[in-house]
PDB file of C-alpha atoms in Angstrom:
ATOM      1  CA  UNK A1012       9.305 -14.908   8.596  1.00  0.00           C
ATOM      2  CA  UNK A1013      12.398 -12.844   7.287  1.00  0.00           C
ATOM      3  CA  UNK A1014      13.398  -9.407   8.254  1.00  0.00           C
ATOM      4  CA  UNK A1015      14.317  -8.331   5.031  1.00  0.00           C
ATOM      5  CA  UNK A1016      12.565  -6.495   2.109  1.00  0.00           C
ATOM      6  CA  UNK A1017      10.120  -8.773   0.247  1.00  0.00           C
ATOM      7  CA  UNK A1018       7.741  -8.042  -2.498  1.00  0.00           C
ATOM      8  CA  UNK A1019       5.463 -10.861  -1.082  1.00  0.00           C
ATOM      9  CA  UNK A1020       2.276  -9.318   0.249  1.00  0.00           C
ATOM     10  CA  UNK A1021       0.939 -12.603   2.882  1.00  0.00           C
ATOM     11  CA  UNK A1022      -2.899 -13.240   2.353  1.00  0.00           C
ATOM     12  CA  UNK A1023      -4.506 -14.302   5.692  1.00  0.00           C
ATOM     13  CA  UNK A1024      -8.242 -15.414   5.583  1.00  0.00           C
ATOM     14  CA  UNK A1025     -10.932 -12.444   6.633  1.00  0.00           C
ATOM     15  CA  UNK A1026     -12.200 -13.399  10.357  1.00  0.00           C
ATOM     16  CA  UNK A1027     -15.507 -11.499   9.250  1.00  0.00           C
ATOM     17  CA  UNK A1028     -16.139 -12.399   5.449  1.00  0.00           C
ATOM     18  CA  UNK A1029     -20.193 -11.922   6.095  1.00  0.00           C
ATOM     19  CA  UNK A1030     -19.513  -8.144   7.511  1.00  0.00           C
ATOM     20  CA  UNK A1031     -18.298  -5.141   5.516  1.00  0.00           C
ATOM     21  CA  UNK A1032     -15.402  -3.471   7.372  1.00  0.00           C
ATOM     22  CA  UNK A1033     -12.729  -1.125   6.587  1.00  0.00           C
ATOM     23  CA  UNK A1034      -9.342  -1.977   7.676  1.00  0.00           C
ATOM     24  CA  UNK A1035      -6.949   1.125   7.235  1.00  0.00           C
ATOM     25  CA  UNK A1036      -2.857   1.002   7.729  1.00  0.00           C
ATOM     26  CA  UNK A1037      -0.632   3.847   7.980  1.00  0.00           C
ATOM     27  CA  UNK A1038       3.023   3.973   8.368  1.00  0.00           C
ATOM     28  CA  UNK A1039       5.720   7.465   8.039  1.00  0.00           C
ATOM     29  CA  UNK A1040       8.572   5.185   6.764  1.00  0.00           C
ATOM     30  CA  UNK A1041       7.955   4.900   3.041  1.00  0.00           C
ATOM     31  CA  UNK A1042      11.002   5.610   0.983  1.00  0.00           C
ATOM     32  CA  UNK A1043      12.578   4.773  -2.303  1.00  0.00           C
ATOM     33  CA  UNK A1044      14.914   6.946  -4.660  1.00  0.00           C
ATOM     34  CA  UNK A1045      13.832   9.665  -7.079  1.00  0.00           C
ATOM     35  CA  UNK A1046      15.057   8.106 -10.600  1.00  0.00           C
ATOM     36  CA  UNK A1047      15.841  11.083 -11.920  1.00  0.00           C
ATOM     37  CA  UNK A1048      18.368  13.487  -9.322  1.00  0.00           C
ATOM     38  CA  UNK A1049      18.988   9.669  -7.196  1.00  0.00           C
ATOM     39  CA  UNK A1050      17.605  11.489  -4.144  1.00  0.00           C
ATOM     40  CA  UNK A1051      15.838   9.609  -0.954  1.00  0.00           C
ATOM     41  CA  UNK A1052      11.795  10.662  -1.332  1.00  0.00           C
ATOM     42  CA  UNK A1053      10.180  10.347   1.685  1.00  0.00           C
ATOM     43  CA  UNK A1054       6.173   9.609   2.130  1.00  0.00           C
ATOM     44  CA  UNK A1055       3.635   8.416   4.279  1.00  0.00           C
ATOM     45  CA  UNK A1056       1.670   6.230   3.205  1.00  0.00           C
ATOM     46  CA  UNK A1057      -2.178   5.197   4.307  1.00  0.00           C
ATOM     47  CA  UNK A1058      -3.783   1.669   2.995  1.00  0.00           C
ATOM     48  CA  UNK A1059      -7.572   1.560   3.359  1.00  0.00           C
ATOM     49  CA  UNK A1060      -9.555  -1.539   2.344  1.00  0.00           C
ATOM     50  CA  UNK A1061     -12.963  -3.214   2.991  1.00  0.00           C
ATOM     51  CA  UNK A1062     -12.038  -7.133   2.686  1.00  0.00           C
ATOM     52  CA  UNK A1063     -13.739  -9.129   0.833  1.00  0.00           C
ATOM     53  CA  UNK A1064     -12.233 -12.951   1.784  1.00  0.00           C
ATOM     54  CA  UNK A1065      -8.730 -11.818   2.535  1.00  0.00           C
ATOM     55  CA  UNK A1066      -6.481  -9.549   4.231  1.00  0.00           C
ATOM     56  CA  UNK A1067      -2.723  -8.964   4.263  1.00  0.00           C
ATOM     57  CA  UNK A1068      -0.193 -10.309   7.071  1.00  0.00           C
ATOM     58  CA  UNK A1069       0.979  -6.762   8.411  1.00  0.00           C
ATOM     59  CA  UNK A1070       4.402  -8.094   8.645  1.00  0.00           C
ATOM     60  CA  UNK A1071       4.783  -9.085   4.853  1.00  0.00           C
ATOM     61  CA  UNK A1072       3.181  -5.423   4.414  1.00  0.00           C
ATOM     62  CA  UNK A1073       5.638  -3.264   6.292  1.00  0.00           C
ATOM     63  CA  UNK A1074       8.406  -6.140   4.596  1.00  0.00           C
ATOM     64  CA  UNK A1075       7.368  -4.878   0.921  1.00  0.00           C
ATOM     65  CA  UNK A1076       6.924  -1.330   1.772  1.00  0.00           C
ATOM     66  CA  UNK A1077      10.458  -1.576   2.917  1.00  0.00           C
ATOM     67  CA  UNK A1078      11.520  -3.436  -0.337  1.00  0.00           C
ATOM     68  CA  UNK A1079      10.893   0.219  -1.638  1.00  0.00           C
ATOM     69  CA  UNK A1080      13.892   1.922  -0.183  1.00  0.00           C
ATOM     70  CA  UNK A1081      16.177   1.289  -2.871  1.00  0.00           C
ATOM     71  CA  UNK A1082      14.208   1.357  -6.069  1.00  0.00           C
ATOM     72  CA  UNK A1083      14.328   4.466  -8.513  1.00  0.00           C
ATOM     73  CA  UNK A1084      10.311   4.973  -8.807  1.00  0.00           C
ATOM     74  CA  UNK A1085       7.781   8.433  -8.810  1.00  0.00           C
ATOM     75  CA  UNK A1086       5.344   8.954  -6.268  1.00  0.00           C
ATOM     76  CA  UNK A1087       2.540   8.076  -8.937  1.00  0.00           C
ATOM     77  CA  UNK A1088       4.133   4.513  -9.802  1.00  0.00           C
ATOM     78  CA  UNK A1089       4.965   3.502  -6.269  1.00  0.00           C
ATOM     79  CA  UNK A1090       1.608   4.497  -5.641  1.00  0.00           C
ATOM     80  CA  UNK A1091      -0.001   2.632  -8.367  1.00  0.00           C
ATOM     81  CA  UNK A1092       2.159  -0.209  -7.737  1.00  0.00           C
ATOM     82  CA  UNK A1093       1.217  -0.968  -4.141  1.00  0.00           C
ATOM     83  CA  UNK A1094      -2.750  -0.577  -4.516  1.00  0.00           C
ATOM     84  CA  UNK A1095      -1.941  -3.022  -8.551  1.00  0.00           C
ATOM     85  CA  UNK A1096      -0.338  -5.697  -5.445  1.00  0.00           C
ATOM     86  CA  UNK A1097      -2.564  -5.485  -2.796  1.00  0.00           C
ATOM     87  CA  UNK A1098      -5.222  -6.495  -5.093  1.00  0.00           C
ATOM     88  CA  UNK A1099      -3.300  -8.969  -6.657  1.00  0.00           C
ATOM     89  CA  UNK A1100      -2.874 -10.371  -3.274  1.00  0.00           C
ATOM     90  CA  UNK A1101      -6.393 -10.084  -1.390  1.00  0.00           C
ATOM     91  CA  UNK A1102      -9.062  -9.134  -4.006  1.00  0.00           C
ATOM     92  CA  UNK A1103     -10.570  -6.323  -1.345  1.00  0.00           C
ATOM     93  CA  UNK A1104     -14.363  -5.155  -2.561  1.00  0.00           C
ATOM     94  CA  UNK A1105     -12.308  -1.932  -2.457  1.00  0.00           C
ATOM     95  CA  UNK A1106      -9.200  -0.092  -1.617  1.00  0.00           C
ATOM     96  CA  UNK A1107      -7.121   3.275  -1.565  1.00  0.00           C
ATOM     97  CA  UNK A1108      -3.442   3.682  -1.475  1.00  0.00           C
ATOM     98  CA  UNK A1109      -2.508   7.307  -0.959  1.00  0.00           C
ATOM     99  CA  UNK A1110       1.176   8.621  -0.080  1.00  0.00           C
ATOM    100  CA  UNK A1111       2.122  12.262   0.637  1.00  0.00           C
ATOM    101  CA  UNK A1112       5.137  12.895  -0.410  1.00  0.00           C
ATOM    102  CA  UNK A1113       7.676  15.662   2.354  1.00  0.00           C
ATOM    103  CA  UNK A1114       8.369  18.473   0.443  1.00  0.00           C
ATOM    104  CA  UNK A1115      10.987  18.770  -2.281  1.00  0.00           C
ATOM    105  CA  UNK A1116      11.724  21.934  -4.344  1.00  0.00           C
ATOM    106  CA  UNK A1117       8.835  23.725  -2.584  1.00  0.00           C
ATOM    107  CA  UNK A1118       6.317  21.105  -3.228  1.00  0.00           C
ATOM    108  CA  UNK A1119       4.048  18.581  -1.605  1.00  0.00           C
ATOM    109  CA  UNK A1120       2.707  15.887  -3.695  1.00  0.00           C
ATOM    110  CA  UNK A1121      -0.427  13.700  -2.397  1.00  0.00           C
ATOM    111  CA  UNK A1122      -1.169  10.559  -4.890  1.00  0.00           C
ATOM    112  CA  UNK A1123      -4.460   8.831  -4.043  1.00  0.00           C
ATOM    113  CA  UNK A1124      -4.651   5.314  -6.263  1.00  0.00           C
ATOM    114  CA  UNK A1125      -8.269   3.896  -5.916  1.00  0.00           C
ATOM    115  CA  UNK A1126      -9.521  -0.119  -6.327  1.00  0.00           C
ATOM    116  CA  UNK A1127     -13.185  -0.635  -6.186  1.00  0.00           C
ATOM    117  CA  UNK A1128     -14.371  -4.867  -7.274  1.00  0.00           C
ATOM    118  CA  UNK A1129     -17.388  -5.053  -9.900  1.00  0.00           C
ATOM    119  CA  UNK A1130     -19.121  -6.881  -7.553  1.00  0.00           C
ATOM    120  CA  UNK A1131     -19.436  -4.020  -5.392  1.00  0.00           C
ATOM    121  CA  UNK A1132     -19.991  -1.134  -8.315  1.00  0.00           C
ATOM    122  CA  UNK A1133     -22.645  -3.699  -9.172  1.00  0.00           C
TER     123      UNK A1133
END
């Protein structure tokens, strides 16, 4: 596998499809650029899920949080954008992508994005 930025989120098969568990990743080194002043942002992010048949290859995750660093995005698109591929990639029974942002101009931002399958609001 590549050491490079991807946007390809690997889906492995779930070791435990017949038992509900939450699987939760966490990592300081989210970055990309503000699009506006072209400034570095800087966030933590923290990935909860409860599989349903899948979950992601942590590689190919910290690969396309890295493909990040570059890109002119807000905190609520990244955001958005990372739970919108996660899905894509694993259908989880649910999910939550949140990233708190380090200050800038005197404020903190915190964006929680949340996924949650019909089958499970059924």
């Amino acid at each position: 596998m590549p050491s490079e930025p991807s946007k390809d989120l690997i889906a492995l098969d779930d070791p435990y499809p017949e038992r509900d568990y939450e699987v939760r990743c966490t990592t300081p080194e989210l970055t990309c650029v503000c699009p506006v002043t072209g400034q570095p942002d800087f966030a933590t992010v923290e990935i909860a899920y409860i599989p349903d048949r899948q979950i992601v290859e942590l590689k190919s995750l910290k690969l396309y949080l890295w493909s990040y660093r570059d890109e002119p995005v807000h905190h609520e698109a990244v955001t958005n954008r990372i739970l919108d591929d996660l899905v894509a990639s694993i259908a989880p029974k649910q999910a939550t992508v949140e990233t708190r942002w380090l200050v800038r101009g005197g404020i903190t931002t915190v964006v929680t994005a949340r996924h949650r399958a019909q089958a499970a609001l059924d």
